[in-house]
Tab-separated table of C-alpha atoms in Angstrom:
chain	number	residue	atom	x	y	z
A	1	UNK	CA	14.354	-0.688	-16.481
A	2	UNK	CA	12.113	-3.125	-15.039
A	3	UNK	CA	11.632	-6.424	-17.757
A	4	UNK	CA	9.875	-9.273	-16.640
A	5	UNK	CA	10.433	-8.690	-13.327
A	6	UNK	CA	7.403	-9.685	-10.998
A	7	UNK	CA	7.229	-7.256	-8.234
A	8	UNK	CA	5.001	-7.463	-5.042
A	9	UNK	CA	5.385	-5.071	-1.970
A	10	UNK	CA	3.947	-6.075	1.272
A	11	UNK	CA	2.275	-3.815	3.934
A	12	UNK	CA	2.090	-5.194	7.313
A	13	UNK	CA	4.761	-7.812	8.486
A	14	UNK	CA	2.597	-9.416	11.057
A	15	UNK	CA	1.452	-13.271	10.852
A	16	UNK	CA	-0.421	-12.823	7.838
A	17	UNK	CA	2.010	-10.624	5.930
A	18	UNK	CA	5.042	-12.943	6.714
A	19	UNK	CA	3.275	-16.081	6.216
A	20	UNK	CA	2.379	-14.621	2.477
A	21	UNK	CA	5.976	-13.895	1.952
A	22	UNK	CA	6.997	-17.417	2.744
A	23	UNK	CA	4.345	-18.409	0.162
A	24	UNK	CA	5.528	-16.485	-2.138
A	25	UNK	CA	9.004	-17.597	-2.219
A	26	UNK	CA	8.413	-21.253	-1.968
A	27	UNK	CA	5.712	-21.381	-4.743
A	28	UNK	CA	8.481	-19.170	-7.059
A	29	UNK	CA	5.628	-16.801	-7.345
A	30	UNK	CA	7.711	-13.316	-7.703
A	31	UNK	CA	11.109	-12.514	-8.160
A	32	UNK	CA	11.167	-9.309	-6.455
A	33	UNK	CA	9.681	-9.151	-2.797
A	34	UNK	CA	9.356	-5.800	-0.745
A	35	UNK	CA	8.393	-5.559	3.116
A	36	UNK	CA	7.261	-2.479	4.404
A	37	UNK	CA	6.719	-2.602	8.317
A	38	UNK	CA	6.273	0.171	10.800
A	39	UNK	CA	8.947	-1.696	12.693
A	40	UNK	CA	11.733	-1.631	9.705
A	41	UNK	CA	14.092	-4.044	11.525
A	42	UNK	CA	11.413	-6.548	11.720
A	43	UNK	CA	10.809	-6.184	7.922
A	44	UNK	CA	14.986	-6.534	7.519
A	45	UNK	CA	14.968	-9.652	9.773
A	46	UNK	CA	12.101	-11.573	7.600
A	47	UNK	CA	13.858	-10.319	4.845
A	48	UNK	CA	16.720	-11.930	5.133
A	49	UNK	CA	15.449	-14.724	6.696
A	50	UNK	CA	13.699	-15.513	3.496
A	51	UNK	CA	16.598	-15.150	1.705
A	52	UNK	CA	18.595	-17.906	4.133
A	53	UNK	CA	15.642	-20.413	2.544
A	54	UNK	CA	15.926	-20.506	-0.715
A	55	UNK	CA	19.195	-22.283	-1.360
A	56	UNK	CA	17.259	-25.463	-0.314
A	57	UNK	CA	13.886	-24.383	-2.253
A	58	UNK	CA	12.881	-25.679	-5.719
A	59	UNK	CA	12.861	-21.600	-5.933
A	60	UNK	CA	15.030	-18.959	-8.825
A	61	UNK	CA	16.839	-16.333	-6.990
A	62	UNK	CA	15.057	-13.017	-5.745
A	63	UNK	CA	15.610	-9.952	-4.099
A	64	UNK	CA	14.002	-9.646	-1.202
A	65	UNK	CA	14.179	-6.471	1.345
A	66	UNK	CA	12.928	-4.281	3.851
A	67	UNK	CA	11.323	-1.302	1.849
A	68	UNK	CA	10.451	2.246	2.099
A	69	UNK	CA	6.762	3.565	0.314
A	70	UNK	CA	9.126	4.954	-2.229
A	71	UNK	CA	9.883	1.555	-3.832
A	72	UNK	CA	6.675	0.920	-4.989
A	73	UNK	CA	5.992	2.661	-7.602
A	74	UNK	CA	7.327	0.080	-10.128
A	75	UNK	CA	5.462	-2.997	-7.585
A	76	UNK	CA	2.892	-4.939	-9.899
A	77	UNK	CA	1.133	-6.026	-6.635
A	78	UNK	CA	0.564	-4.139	-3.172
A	79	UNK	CA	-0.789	-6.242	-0.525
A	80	UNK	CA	-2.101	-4.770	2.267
A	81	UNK	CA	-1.858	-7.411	5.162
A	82	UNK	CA	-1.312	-4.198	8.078
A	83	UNK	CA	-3.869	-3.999	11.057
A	84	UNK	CA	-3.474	-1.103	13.867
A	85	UNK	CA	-1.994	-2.561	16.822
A	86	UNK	CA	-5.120	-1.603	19.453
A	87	UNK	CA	-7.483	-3.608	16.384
A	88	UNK	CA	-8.416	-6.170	18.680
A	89	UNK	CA	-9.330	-6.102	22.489
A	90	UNK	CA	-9.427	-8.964	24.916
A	91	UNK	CA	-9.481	-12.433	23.383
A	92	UNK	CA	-11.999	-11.396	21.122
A	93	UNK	CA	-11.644	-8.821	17.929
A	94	UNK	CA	-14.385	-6.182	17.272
A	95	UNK	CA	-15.419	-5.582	14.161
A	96	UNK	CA	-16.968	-2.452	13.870
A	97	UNK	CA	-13.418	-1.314	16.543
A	98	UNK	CA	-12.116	-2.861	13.949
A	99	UNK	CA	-12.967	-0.656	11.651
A	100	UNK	CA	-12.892	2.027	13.388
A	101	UNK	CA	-9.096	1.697	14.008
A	102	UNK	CA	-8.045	0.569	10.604
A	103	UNK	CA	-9.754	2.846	8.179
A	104	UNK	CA	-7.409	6.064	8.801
A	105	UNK	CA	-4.235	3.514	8.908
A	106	UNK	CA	-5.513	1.921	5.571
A	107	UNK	CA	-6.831	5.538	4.035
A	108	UNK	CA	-2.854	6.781	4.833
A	109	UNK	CA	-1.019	3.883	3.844
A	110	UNK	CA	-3.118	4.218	0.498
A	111	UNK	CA	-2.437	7.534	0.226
A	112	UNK	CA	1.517	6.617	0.851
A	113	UNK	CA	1.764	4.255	-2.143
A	114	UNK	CA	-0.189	6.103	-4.550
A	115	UNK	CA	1.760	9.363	-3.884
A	116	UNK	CA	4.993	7.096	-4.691
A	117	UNK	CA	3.663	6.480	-8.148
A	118	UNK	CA	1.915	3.171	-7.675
A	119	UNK	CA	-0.120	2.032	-10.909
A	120	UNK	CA	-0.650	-1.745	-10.420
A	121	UNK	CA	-3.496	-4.042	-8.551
A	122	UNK	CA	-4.099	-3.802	-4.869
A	123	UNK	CA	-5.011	-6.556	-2.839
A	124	UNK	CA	-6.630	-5.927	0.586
A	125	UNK	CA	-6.310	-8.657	3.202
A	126	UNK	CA	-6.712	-6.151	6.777
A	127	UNK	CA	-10.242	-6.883	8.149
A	128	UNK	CA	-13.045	-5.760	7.809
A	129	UNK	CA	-11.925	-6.438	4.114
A	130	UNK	CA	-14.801	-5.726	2.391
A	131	UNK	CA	-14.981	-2.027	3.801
A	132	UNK	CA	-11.277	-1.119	3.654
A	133	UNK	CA	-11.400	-2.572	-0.063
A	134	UNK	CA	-13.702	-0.223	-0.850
A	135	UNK	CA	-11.577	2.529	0.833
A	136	UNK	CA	-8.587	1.550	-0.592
A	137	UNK	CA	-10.529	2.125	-3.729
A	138	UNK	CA	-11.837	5.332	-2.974
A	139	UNK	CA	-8.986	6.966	-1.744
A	140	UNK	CA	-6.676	5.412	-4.175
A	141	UNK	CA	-8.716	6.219	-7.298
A	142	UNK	CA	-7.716	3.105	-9.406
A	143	UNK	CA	-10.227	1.241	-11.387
A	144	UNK	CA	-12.185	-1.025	-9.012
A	145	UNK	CA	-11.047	-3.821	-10.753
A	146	UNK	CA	-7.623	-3.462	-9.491
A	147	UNK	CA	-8.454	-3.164	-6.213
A	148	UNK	CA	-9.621	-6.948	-4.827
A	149	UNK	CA	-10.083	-7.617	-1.483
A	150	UNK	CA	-10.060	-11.270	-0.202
A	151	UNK	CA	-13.256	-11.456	0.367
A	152	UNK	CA	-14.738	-14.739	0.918
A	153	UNK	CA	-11.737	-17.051	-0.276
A	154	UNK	CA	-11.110	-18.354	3.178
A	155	UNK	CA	-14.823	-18.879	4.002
A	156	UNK	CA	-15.078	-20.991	0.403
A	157	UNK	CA	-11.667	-22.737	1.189
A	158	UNK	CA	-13.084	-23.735	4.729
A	159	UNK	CA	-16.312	-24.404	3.104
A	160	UNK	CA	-14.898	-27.369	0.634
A	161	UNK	CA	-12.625	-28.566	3.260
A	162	UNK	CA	-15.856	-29.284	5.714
A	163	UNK	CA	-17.886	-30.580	2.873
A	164	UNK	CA	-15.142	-32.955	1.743
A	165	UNK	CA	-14.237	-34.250	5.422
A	166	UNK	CA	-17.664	-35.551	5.659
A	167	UNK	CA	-18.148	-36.923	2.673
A	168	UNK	CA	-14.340	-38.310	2.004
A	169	UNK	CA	-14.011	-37.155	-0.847
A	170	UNK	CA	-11.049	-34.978	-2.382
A	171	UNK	CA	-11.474	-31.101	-1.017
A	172	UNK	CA	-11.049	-30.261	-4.862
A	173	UNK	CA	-13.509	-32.246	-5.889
A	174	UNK	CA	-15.851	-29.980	-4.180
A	175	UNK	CA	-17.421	-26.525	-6.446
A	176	UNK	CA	-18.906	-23.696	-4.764
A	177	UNK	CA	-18.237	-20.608	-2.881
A	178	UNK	CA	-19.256	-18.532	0.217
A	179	UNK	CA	-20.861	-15.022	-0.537
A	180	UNK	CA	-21.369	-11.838	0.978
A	181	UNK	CA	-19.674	-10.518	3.351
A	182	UNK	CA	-16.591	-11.981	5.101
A	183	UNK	CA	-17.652	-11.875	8.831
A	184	UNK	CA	-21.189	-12.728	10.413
A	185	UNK	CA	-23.519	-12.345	7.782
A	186	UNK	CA	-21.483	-14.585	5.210
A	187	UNK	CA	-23.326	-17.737	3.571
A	188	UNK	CA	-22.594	-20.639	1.262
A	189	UNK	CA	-24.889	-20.463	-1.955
A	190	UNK	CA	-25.615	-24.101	-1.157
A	191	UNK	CA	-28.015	-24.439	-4.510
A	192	UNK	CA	-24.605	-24.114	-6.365
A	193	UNK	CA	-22.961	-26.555	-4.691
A	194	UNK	CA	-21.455	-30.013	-6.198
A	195	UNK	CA	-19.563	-32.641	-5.975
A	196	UNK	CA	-17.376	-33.639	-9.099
A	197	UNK	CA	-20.469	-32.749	-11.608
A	198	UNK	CA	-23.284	-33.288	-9.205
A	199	UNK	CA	-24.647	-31.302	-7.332
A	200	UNK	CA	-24.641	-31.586	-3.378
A	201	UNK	CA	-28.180	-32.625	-2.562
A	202	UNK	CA	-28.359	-34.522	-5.258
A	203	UNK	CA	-25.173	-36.626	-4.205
A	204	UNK	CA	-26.549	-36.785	-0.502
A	205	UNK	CA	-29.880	-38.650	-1.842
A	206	UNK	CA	-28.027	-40.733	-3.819
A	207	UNK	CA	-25.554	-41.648	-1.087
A	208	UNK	CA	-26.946	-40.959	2.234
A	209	UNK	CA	-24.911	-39.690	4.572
A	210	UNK	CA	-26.145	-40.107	7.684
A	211	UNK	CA	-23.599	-38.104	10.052
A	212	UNK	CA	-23.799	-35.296	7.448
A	213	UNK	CA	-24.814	-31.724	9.515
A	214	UNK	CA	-27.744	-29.832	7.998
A	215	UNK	CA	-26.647	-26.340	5.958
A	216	UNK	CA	-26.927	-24.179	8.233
A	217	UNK	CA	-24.692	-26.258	10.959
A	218	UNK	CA	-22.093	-26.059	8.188
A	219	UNK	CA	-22.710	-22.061	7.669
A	220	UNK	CA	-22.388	-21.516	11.365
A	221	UNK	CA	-19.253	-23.434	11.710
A	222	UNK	CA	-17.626	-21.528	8.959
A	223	UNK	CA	-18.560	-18.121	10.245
A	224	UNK	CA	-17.118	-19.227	13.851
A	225	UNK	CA	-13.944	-21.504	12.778
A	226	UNK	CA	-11.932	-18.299	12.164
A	227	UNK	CA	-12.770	-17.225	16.054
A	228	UNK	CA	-11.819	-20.314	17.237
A	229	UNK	CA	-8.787	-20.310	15.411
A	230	UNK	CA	-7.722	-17.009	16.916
A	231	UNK	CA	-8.833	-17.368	20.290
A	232	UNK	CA	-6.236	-20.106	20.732
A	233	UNK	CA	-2.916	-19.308	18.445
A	234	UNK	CA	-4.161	-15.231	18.942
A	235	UNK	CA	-4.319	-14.719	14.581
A	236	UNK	CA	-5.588	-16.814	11.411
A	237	UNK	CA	-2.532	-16.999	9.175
A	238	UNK	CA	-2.082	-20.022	6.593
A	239	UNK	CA	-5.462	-20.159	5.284
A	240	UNK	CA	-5.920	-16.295	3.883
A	241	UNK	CA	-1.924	-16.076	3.548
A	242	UNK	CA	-2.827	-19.185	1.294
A	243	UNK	CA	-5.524	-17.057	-0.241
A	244	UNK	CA	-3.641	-14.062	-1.244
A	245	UNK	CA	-1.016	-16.616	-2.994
A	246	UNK	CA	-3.267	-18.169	-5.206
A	247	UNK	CA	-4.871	-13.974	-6.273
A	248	UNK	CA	-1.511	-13.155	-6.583
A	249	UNK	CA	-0.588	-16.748	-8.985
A	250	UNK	CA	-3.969	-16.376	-10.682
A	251	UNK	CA	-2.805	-12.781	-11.613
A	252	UNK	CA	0.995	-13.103	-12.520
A	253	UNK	CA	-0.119	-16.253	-14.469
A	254	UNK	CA	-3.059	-13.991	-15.940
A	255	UNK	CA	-5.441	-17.549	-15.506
A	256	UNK	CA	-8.370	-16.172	-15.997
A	257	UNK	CA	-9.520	-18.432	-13.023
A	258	UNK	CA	-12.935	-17.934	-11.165
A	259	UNK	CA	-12.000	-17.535	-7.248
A	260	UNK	CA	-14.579	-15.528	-4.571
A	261	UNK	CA	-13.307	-12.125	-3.685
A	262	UNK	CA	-14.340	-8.659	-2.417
A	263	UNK	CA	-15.324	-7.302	-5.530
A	264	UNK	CA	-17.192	-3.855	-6.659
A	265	UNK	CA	-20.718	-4.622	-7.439
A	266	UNK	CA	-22.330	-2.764	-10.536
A	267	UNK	CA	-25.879	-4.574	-10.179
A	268	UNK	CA	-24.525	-8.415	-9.898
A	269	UNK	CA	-27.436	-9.743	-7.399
A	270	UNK	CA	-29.347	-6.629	-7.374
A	271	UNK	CA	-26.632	-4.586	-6.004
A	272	UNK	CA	-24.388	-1.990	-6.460
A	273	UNK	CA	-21.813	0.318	-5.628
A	274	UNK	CA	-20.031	-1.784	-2.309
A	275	UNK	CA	-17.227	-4.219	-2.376
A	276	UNK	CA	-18.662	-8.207	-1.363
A	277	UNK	CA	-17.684	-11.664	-1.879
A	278	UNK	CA	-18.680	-12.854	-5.349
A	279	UNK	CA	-17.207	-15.535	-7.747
A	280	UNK	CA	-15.227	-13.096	-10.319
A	281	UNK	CA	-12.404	-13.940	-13.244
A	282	UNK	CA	-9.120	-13.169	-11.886
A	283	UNK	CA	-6.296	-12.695	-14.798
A	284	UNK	CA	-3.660	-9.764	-15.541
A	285	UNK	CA	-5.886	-7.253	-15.261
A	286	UNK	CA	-7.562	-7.601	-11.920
A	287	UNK	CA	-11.246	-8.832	-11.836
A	288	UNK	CA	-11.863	-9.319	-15.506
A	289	UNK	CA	-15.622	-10.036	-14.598
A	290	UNK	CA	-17.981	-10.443	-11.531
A	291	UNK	CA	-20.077	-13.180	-11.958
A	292	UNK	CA	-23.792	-13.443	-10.726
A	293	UNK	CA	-24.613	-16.975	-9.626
A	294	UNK	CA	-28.431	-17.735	-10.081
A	295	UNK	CA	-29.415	-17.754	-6.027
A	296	UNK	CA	-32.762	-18.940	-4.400
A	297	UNK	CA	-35.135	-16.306	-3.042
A	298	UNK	CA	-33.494	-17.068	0.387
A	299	UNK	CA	-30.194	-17.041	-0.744
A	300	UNK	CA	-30.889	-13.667	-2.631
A	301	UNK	CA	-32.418	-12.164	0.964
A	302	UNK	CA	-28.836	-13.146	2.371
A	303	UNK	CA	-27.253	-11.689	0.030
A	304	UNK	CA	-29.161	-8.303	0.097
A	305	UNK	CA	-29.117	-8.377	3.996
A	306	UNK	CA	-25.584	-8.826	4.276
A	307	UNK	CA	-25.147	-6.063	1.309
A	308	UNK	CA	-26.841	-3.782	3.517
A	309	UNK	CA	-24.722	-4.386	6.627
A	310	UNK	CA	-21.749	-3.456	4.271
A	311	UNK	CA	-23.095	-0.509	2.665
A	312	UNK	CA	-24.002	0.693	6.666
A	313	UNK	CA	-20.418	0.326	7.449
A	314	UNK	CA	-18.991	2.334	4.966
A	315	UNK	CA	-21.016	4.914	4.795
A	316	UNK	CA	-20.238	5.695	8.496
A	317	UNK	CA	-16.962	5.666	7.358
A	318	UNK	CA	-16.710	7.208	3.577
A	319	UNK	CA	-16.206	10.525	4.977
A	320	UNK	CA	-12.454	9.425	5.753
A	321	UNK	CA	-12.387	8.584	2.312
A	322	UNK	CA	-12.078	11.882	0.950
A	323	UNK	CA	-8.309	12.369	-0.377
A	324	UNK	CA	-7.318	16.067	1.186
């Protein structure tokens, strides 16, 4: 019988997926990892490479292995980190390809670990995340709040990182998140913005910052960062590997933190029905709450443009959804 025992299985042992496992195992986050790969000897290699760290890691023991879709129907956590291997073309990925090529894997995969007897909290890393969260969450037919995709935790991540380098000041000094979608039509709800307790145009009157870019500069560079990023290592791994660490520590440690995810809207911001980035409480459960930040009236037309990109995308798409 399972007691105690924190239990994540991990779909997809590419970049991402492997860079999560290291996470997890060096922040002592679970004590029972699974890796499920198409390529099972690659799962059994990181496996036990994993295991080769940890007599020199502040870390308890753990059992870490290559698994099968029948071990996870006792996992607290499925991560799905899997993308189809034609999901980018050229230098450059395509979304909507993108899409198009990871729905069915995503639908089947969902389809795999439910059919084993999964019951636990689903978190959805493969891109476009917003869209397969919402698939996952269809097909699987688990409350919505335990299915959270990682929506715009990257985007808020680079977002305070940016903010902080031109101000020098402490990265978590600086409050706010990126909304909406995560791709293109993504945007920093700059009126919630501070610094410590102030907020950020009030800190830039008090002290100017001359060499400080305008919004919008900032919003641009966070949208294309992530390109950049992959047009010269070929993949984005720390920074959303980092991302799914602190979902899954905010969960096992049921904090009860607020962190932006892809979360199922239910009228937050005007909107409803689709998966979007949106401050929510993470704990034990899942999402505990979405939470509706008070916007602008341009900030609110972002919001609802990008929601309407979304809801295009999977509706060209929800017909896959339907479990046969």
């Amino acid at each position: 019988m399972k007691v105690n025992n924190k239990k994540v299985v991990i779909v997809g042992a590419g970049a991402v997926g492997s860079t999560y496992a290291h996470n997890l195992v060096v922040d002592d986050l679970a004590d029972e990892i699974a890796i499920i790969n198409t390529n099972k000897s690659k799962a059994s290699a990181n496996s036990l490479d994993l295991l080769h760290a940890l007599p020199y890691l502040n870390s308890a023991p753990k059992n870490i292995y290559a698994a099968d879709y029948c071990d996870v129907a006792d996992a607290d956590i499925v991560v799905l980190s899997a993308n189809a291997p034609s999901a980018t073309f050229g230098a450059q990925p395509d979304r909507l390809q993108l899409l198009e090529n990871n729905v069915e894997m995503i639908r089947d995969i969902t389809k795999q670990t439910m059919a084993a007897g999964f019951d636990g909290i689903f978190l959805v890393a493969s891109n476009p995340v917003d869209v397969l969260a919402q698939v996952v969450a269809e097909v699987s037919g688990l409350p919505k709040n335990r299915v959270i995709g990682t929506g715009t935790l990257l985007e808020t991540s680079r977002m305070r990182q940016i903010v902080a380098e031109k101000l020098q000041i402490n990265p978590k000094s600086i409050h706010g998140y990126v909304l909406a979608e995560h791709g293109k039509s993504s945007f920093t709800a700059w009126s919630n913005v501070t610094v410590g307790a102030i907020p950020l145009t009030r800190w830039l009157e008090k002290y100017p910052s001359p060499d400080f870019p305008s919004f919008d500069e900032i919003d641009q560079e966070i949208r294309e960062v992530g390109l950049d990023i992959f047009m010269q290592k070929g993949n984005t791994s720390y920074g959303i590997a980092a991302s799914l660490a602190r979902l899954t520590r905010a969960i096992f440690r049921n904090e009860s933190v607020i962190l932006p995810v892809s979360a199922y809207l239910t009228g937050e911001y005007g909107q409803a029905q689709l998966y979007t980035g949106s401050p929510a409480i993470i704990d034990r459960t899942g999402v505990r709450a979405v939470l509706e930040l008070d916007l602008t009236p341009a900030e609110e037309e972002k919001f609802a443009h990008s929601a309407e990109l979304l809801k295009e995308n999977f509706d060209s798409v929800k017909d896959k959804c339907i479990v046969q």
